[in-house]
Amino acid sequence: MAYFFLDCNSTAFESARRQSGTDRLELPDPTAMAVAIDRDRVVTSSSRHYVEIEAESQLTRGMSVVDSLDVTGSPANVEVINAIDTDRFKQMLSEAARG
């Protein structure tokens, strides 16, 4: 199963290596699903902040802007996940791949 996953994501791995010099691959969609399915066992650190999506700038259009310093004074509107239990996440990913 690991070989299948690596093969399916080989282009993403190569892009990550070229762009940031890392051998890590971020998986935002599967991570979001893992949090939605089993939040209490996946999330190890989170915090609430005011977040807006940048819609005007050509450079940062679509970027999530997190006011972690409370610069705007606006009330928190999003729970930001700061860390997950990667072992639990990998277990869930493996189970899902097996069907």
Backbone as a chain_set.jsonl record, in Angstrom:
{"seq": "MAYFFLDCNSTAFESARRQSGTDRLELPDPTAMAVAIDRDRVVTSSSRHYVEIEAESQLTRGMSVVDSLDVTGSPANVEVINAIDTDRFKQMLSEAARG", "coords": {"N": [[0.821, -1.189, 0.0], [1.99, 1.221, 0.713], [3.734, 1.659, -1.412], [1.933, 2.064, -3.502], [0.696, 4.453, -2.647], [2.931, 6.196, -2.679], [3.589, 6.088, -5.395], [1.259, 7.165, -6.565], [1.445, 9.756, -5.651], [3.811, 10.773, -6.613], [4.42, 12.942, -8.345], [3.578, 15.113, -6.808], [5.331, 14.837, -4.622], [7.797, 15.336, -5.909], [7.401, 17.988, -6.725], [7.23, 19.244, -4.218], [9.823, 18.812, -3.293], [11.314, 20.316, -5.179], [10.217, 22.924, -4.827], [10.367, 23.545, -2.058], [12.416, 22.133, -0.943], [11.925, 19.932, 0.653], [11.215, 16.63, 1.908], [8.733, 16.017, 2.603], [5.218, 15.633, 2.329], [2.401, 17.548, 2.126], [-0.925, 16.941, 3.033], [-3.677, 18.254, 2.752], [-6.484, 17.809, 2.219], [-7.079, 15.01, 2.904], [-6.296, 15.255, 5.573], [-8.116, 17.117, 6.617], [-10.439, 15.586, 6.365], [-9.835, 13.489, 8.14], [-9.822, 14.88, 10.55], [-12.481, 15.713, 10.594], [-13.771, 13.243, 10.802], [-12.74, 12.017, 13.148], [-12.092, 13.91, 15.277], [-11.374, 14.237, 18.043], [-9.412, 12.311, 18.472], [-7.493, 12.873, 16.607], [-6.695, 15.618, 16.483], [-4.212, 17.423, 18.134], [-3.463, 19.907, 18.944], [-4.992, 23.041, 18.926], [-6.363, 26.299, 18.154], [-8.411, 29.215, 18.543], [-9.154, 31.751, 16.217], [-9.538, 34.908, 14.488], [-10.204, 34.761, 11.097], [-9.695, 35.584, 7.725], [-10.301, 35.359, 4.209], [-8.136, 36.294, 1.74], [-9.003, 38.374, -0.877], [-8.433, 40.382, -2.638], [-5.717, 41.015, -3.335], [-3.33, 40.445, -5.899], [-1.11, 38.907, -5.463], [-1.587, 37.368, -3.151], [-4.129, 36.29, -3.363], [-6.825, 34.303, -2.335], [-5.542, 33.321, -0.118], [-5.558, 32.219, 3.249], [-5.833, 34.349, 5.9], [-4.684, 34.552, 9.04], [-5.432, 35.991, 12.038], [-3.538, 35.84, 14.383], [-2.42, 37.402, 16.32], [-4.343, 39.078, 17.243], [-4.745, 41.534, 15.957], [-6.774, 42.785, 14.516], [-8.858, 42.921, 16.29], [-11.2, 41.638, 15.962], [-13.762, 39.197, 16.619], [-12.994, 35.73, 17.206], [-13.46, 33.459, 14.556], [-12.889, 31.01, 13.557], [-11.649, 27.738, 14.162], [-8.373, 26.939, 14.346], [-6.332, 24.372, 13.336], [-3.458, 23.343, 14.779], [-1.705, 21.225, 15.192], [-1.511, 17.703, 14.59], [-2.063, 14.25, 15.504], [0.155, 12.447, 14.041], [0.687, 9.724, 13.753], [-1.832, 8.535, 14.253], [-3.257, 9.728, 12.164], [-1.909, 8.617, 9.912], [-2.57, 5.959, 10.323], [-5.352, 6.046, 9.957], [-5.404, 6.859, 7.268], [-4.181, 4.698, 6.048], [-6.034, 2.65, 6.678], [-8.237, 3.589, 5.254], [-7.3, 3.414, 2.648], [-7.094, 0.711, 2.33], [-9.686, -0.015, 2.223]], "CA": [[0.0, 0.0, 0.0], [2.873, 2.385, 0.746], [4.234, 1.882, -2.764], [0.821, 2.627, -4.255], [0.564, 5.841, -2.227], [4.081, 6.937, -3.179], [3.469, 6.178, -6.84], [0.169, 8.101, -6.874], [1.81, 11.11, -5.244], [5.197, 11.042, -7.013], [4.516, 14.301, -8.887], [3.474, 16.043, -5.676], [6.593, 14.747, -3.885], [8.836, 16.018, -6.679], [7.118, 19.425, -6.638], [7.606, 19.683, -2.868], [11.296, 18.844, -3.244], [11.788, 21.462, -5.968], [9.739, 24.21, -4.322], [10.741, 23.862, -0.678], [13.529, 21.314, -0.504], [11.475, 19.003, 1.688], [10.761, 15.302, 1.507], [7.411, 15.848, 3.21], [4.088, 15.965, 1.474], [1.228, 17.991, 2.879], [-2.161, 16.339, 2.541], [-4.729, 19.016, 3.422], [-7.828, 17.237, 2.108], [-7.219, 13.86, 3.8], [-6.174, 15.704, 6.963], [-9.414, 17.694, 6.976], [-11.389, 14.485, 6.529], [-9.489, 12.783, 9.38], [-10.29, 15.732, 11.646], [-13.949, 15.657, 10.59], [-14.211, 11.907, 11.201], [-12.317, 11.62, 14.501], [-11.402, 15.089, 15.774], [-10.813, 14.085, 19.39], [-8.227, 11.452, 18.456], [-6.539, 13.352, 15.607], [-6.179, 16.955, 16.803], [-3.451, 17.508, 19.386], [-3.342, 21.318, 19.313], [-5.786, 23.962, 18.107], [-6.653, 27.591, 18.773], [-9.442, 29.965, 17.827], [-8.675, 33.036, 15.719], [-10.262, 35.544, 13.403], [-9.586, 34.413, 9.821], [-10.324, 36.077, 6.497], [-9.696, 34.9, 2.966], [-7.715, 37.435, 0.932], [-9.683, 38.341, -2.176], [-8.085, 41.549, -3.444], [-4.321, 41.046, -3.775], [-2.914, 39.529, -6.957], [-0.068, 38.033, -4.933], [-2.049, 36.468, -2.092], [-5.549, 35.969, -3.545], [-7.19, 32.968, -1.89], [-4.794, 32.953, 1.075], [-6.204, 32.369, 4.554], [-5.06, 35.256, 6.756], [-5.021, 34.238, 10.424], [-5.07, 37.066, 12.966], [-3.109, 35.167, 15.618], [-1.991, 38.414, 17.29], [-5.523, 39.888, 17.542], [-4.507, 42.872, 15.42], [-8.033, 43.381, 14.057], [-9.819, 43.03, 17.385], [-12.42, 40.931, 15.576], [-13.93, 37.941, 17.358], [-12.57, 34.499, 16.535], [-14.503, 32.847, 13.739], [-12.391, 29.739, 13.04], [-10.712, 26.949, 14.958], [-7.203, 26.623, 13.539], [-5.666, 23.158, 13.795], [-2.021, 23.598, 14.786], [-0.959, 19.965, 15.16], [-2.305, 16.48, 14.636], [-1.38, 13.013, 15.846], [0.49, 11.92, 12.717], [0.536, 8.261, 13.741], [-3.267, 8.259, 14.109], [-3.616, 10.128, 10.805], [-1.392, 7.607, 8.994], [-3.38, 4.755, 10.53], [-6.631, 6.276, 9.29], [-5.146, 6.889, 5.828], [-3.925, 3.311, 5.67], [-7.309, 1.933, 6.752], [-9.085, 4.054, 4.146], [-6.744, 2.902, 1.388], [-7.368, -0.729, 2.269], [-11.11, -0.19, 1.933]], "C": [[0.866, 1.254, 0.0], [3.4, 2.7, -0.641], [3.165, 2.514, -3.649], [0.671, 4.12, -3.939], [1.706, 6.683, -2.802], [4.009, 7.125, -4.687], [2.406, 7.203, -7.232], [0.563, 9.552, -6.605], [3.219, 11.511, -5.673], [5.372, 12.458, -7.568], [4.453, 15.335, -7.77], [4.751, 16.032, -4.841], [7.7, 15.523, -4.601], [8.632, 17.532, -6.639], [7.522, 19.98, -5.281], [9.116, 19.776, -2.736], [11.84, 20.061, -3.976], [11.445, 22.79, -5.316], [10.263, 24.545, -2.937], [11.886, 23.015, -0.138], [13.169, 20.301, 0.571], [11.112, 17.65, 1.093], [9.398, 14.996, 2.106], [6.343, 16.273, 2.22], [2.909, 16.358, 2.348], [-0.019, 17.425, 2.215], [-3.357, 17.028, 3.182], [-6.117, 18.38, 3.354], [-7.997, 15.99, 2.975], [-7.109, 14.247, 5.278], [-7.497, 16.29, 7.444], [-10.455, 16.604, 7.202], [-11.116, 13.717, 7.823], [-9.978, 13.574, 10.589], [-11.812, 15.672, 11.737], [-14.467, 14.316, 11.117], [-13.923, 11.62, 12.673], [-11.502, 12.722, 15.163], [-10.694, 14.857, 17.098], [-9.55, 13.242, 19.417], [-7.153, 11.938, 17.482], [-5.893, 14.675, 16.01], [-5.457, 16.938, 18.146], [-3.268, 18.95, 19.841], [-4.191, 22.159, 18.358], [-5.982, 25.261, 18.872], [-7.682, 28.312, 17.924], [-8.898, 31.342, 17.472], [-9.672, 33.614, 14.725], [-9.493, 35.24, 12.116], [-10.401, 35.023, 8.694], [-9.599, 35.469, 5.316], [-9.395, 36.127, 2.116], [-8.326, 37.331, -0.462], [-9.26, 39.483, -3.103], [-6.691, 41.478, -4.062], [-4.05, 40.031, -4.892], [-1.931, 38.491, -6.419], [-0.607, 36.991, -3.965], [-3.521, 36.09, -2.214], [-5.816, 34.506, -3.174], [-6.486, 32.52, -0.625], [-5.64, 33.162, 2.33], [-5.306, 33.238, 5.424], [-5.55, 35.075, 8.185], [-4.521, 35.36, 11.316], [-4.7, 36.458, 14.315], [-2.645, 36.145, 16.69], [-3.125, 39.345, 17.706], [-5.34, 41.346, 17.123], [-5.82, 43.553, 15.058], [-9.01, 43.644, 15.198], [-11.139, 42.337, 17.081], [-12.533, 39.618, 16.344], [-13.488, 36.74, 16.528], [-13.737, 33.9, 15.759], [-14.102, 31.462, 13.204], [-11.537, 29.047, 14.103], [-9.584, 26.539, 14.019], [-6.531, 25.392, 14.145], [-4.164, 23.391, 13.656], [-1.195, 22.328, 14.683], [-1.928, 18.798, 15.222], [-1.417, 15.322, 15.098], [-1.077, 12.317, 14.519], [0.384, 10.399, 12.651], [-0.926, 7.869, 13.545], [-3.724, 8.601, 12.694], [-3.157, 9.07, 9.791], [-2.176, 6.304, 9.106], [-4.715, 4.897, 9.805], [-6.473, 6.25, 7.767], [-4.932, 5.473, 5.294], [-5.215, 2.491, 5.655], [-8.211, 2.327, 5.587], [-8.598, 3.496, 2.81], [-7.024, 1.413, 1.214], [-8.834, -1.015, 1.943], [-11.786, -0.817, 3.081]], "O": [[0.519, 2.246, -0.642], [3.507, 3.868, -1.016], [3.461, 3.398, -4.452], [0.536, 4.944, -4.844], [1.47, 7.76, -3.349], [4.329, 8.198, -5.2], [2.628, 8.016, -8.129], [0.065, 10.467, -7.261], [3.768, 12.484, -5.155], [6.38, 13.105, -7.284], [5.191, 16.319, -7.786], [5.211, 17.084, -4.398], [8.447, 16.273, -3.974], [9.604, 18.279, -6.531], [8.094, 21.067, -5.2], [9.632, 20.717, -2.133], [12.718, 20.758, -3.467], [12.286, 23.687, -5.256], [10.572, 25.704, -2.659], [12.28, 23.175, 1.017], [14.04, 19.862, 1.323], [10.749, 17.548, -0.079], [8.961, 13.845, 2.114], [6.55, 17.157, 1.389], [2.473, 15.589, 3.205], [-0.146, 17.431, 0.991], [-3.993, 16.455, 4.066], [-6.853, 18.41, 4.341], [-8.971, 15.907, 3.724], [-7.752, 13.637, 6.132], [-7.946, 15.993, 8.552], [-11.262, 16.693, 8.128], [-12.051, 13.335, 8.527], [-10.492, 12.994, 11.545], [-12.368, 15.589, 12.832], [-15.489, 14.269, 11.801], [-14.76, 11.046, 13.37], [-10.359, 12.502, 15.563], [-9.534, 15.239, 17.257], [-8.701, 13.43, 20.288], [-6.019, 11.462, 17.531], [-4.678, 14.834, 15.891], [-6.005, 16.502, 19.158], [-2.95, 19.193, 21.005], [-4.114, 22.005, 17.139], [-5.789, 25.315, 20.087], [-7.808, 28.049, 16.728], [-8.272, 32.013, 18.293], [-10.53, 32.909, 14.196], [-8.28, 35.438, 12.051], [-11.631, 34.986, 8.703], [-8.426, 35.108, 5.411], [-10.294, 36.91, 1.808], [-8.177, 36.314, -1.139], [-9.701, 39.531, -4.252], [-6.519, 41.856, -5.221], [-4.501, 38.888, -4.821], [-1.922, 37.343, -6.862], [-0.138, 35.852, -3.956], [-4.107, 35.611, -1.243], [-5.128, 33.597, -3.638], [-6.791, 31.45, -0.099], [-6.349, 34.16, 2.452], [-4.146, 32.897, 5.658], [-6.692, 35.405, 8.504], [-3.325, 35.649, 11.348], [-5.465, 36.552, 15.276], [-2.492, 35.761, 17.849], [-2.897, 40.302, 18.446], [-5.729, 42.267, 17.84], [-5.974, 44.757, 15.265], [-9.89, 44.496, 15.08], [-12.089, 42.438, 17.857], [-11.523, 39.0, 16.68], [-13.598, 36.743, 15.302], [-14.863, 33.845, 16.254], [-14.872, 30.82, 12.489], [-10.8, 29.697, 14.844], [-9.818, 25.868, 13.014], [-6.202, 25.378, 15.331], [-3.661, 23.609, 12.554], [-0.091, 22.354, 14.138], [-3.003, 18.882, 15.814], [-0.189, 15.412, 15.082], [-1.952, 11.673, 13.94], [0.03, 9.846, 11.61], [-1.227, 6.971, 12.759], [-4.492, 7.852, 12.091], [-3.926, 8.674, 8.916], [-2.417, 5.627, 8.106], [-5.156, 3.974, 9.119], [-7.31, 5.687, 7.062], [-5.437, 5.107, 4.232], [-5.456, 1.726, 4.72], [-8.876, 1.473, 5.002], [-9.404, 3.147, 1.947], [-7.171, 0.921, 0.095], [-9.183, -2.091, 1.459], [-12.994, -1.049, 3.034]]}, "num_chains": 1, "name": "protein.A"}
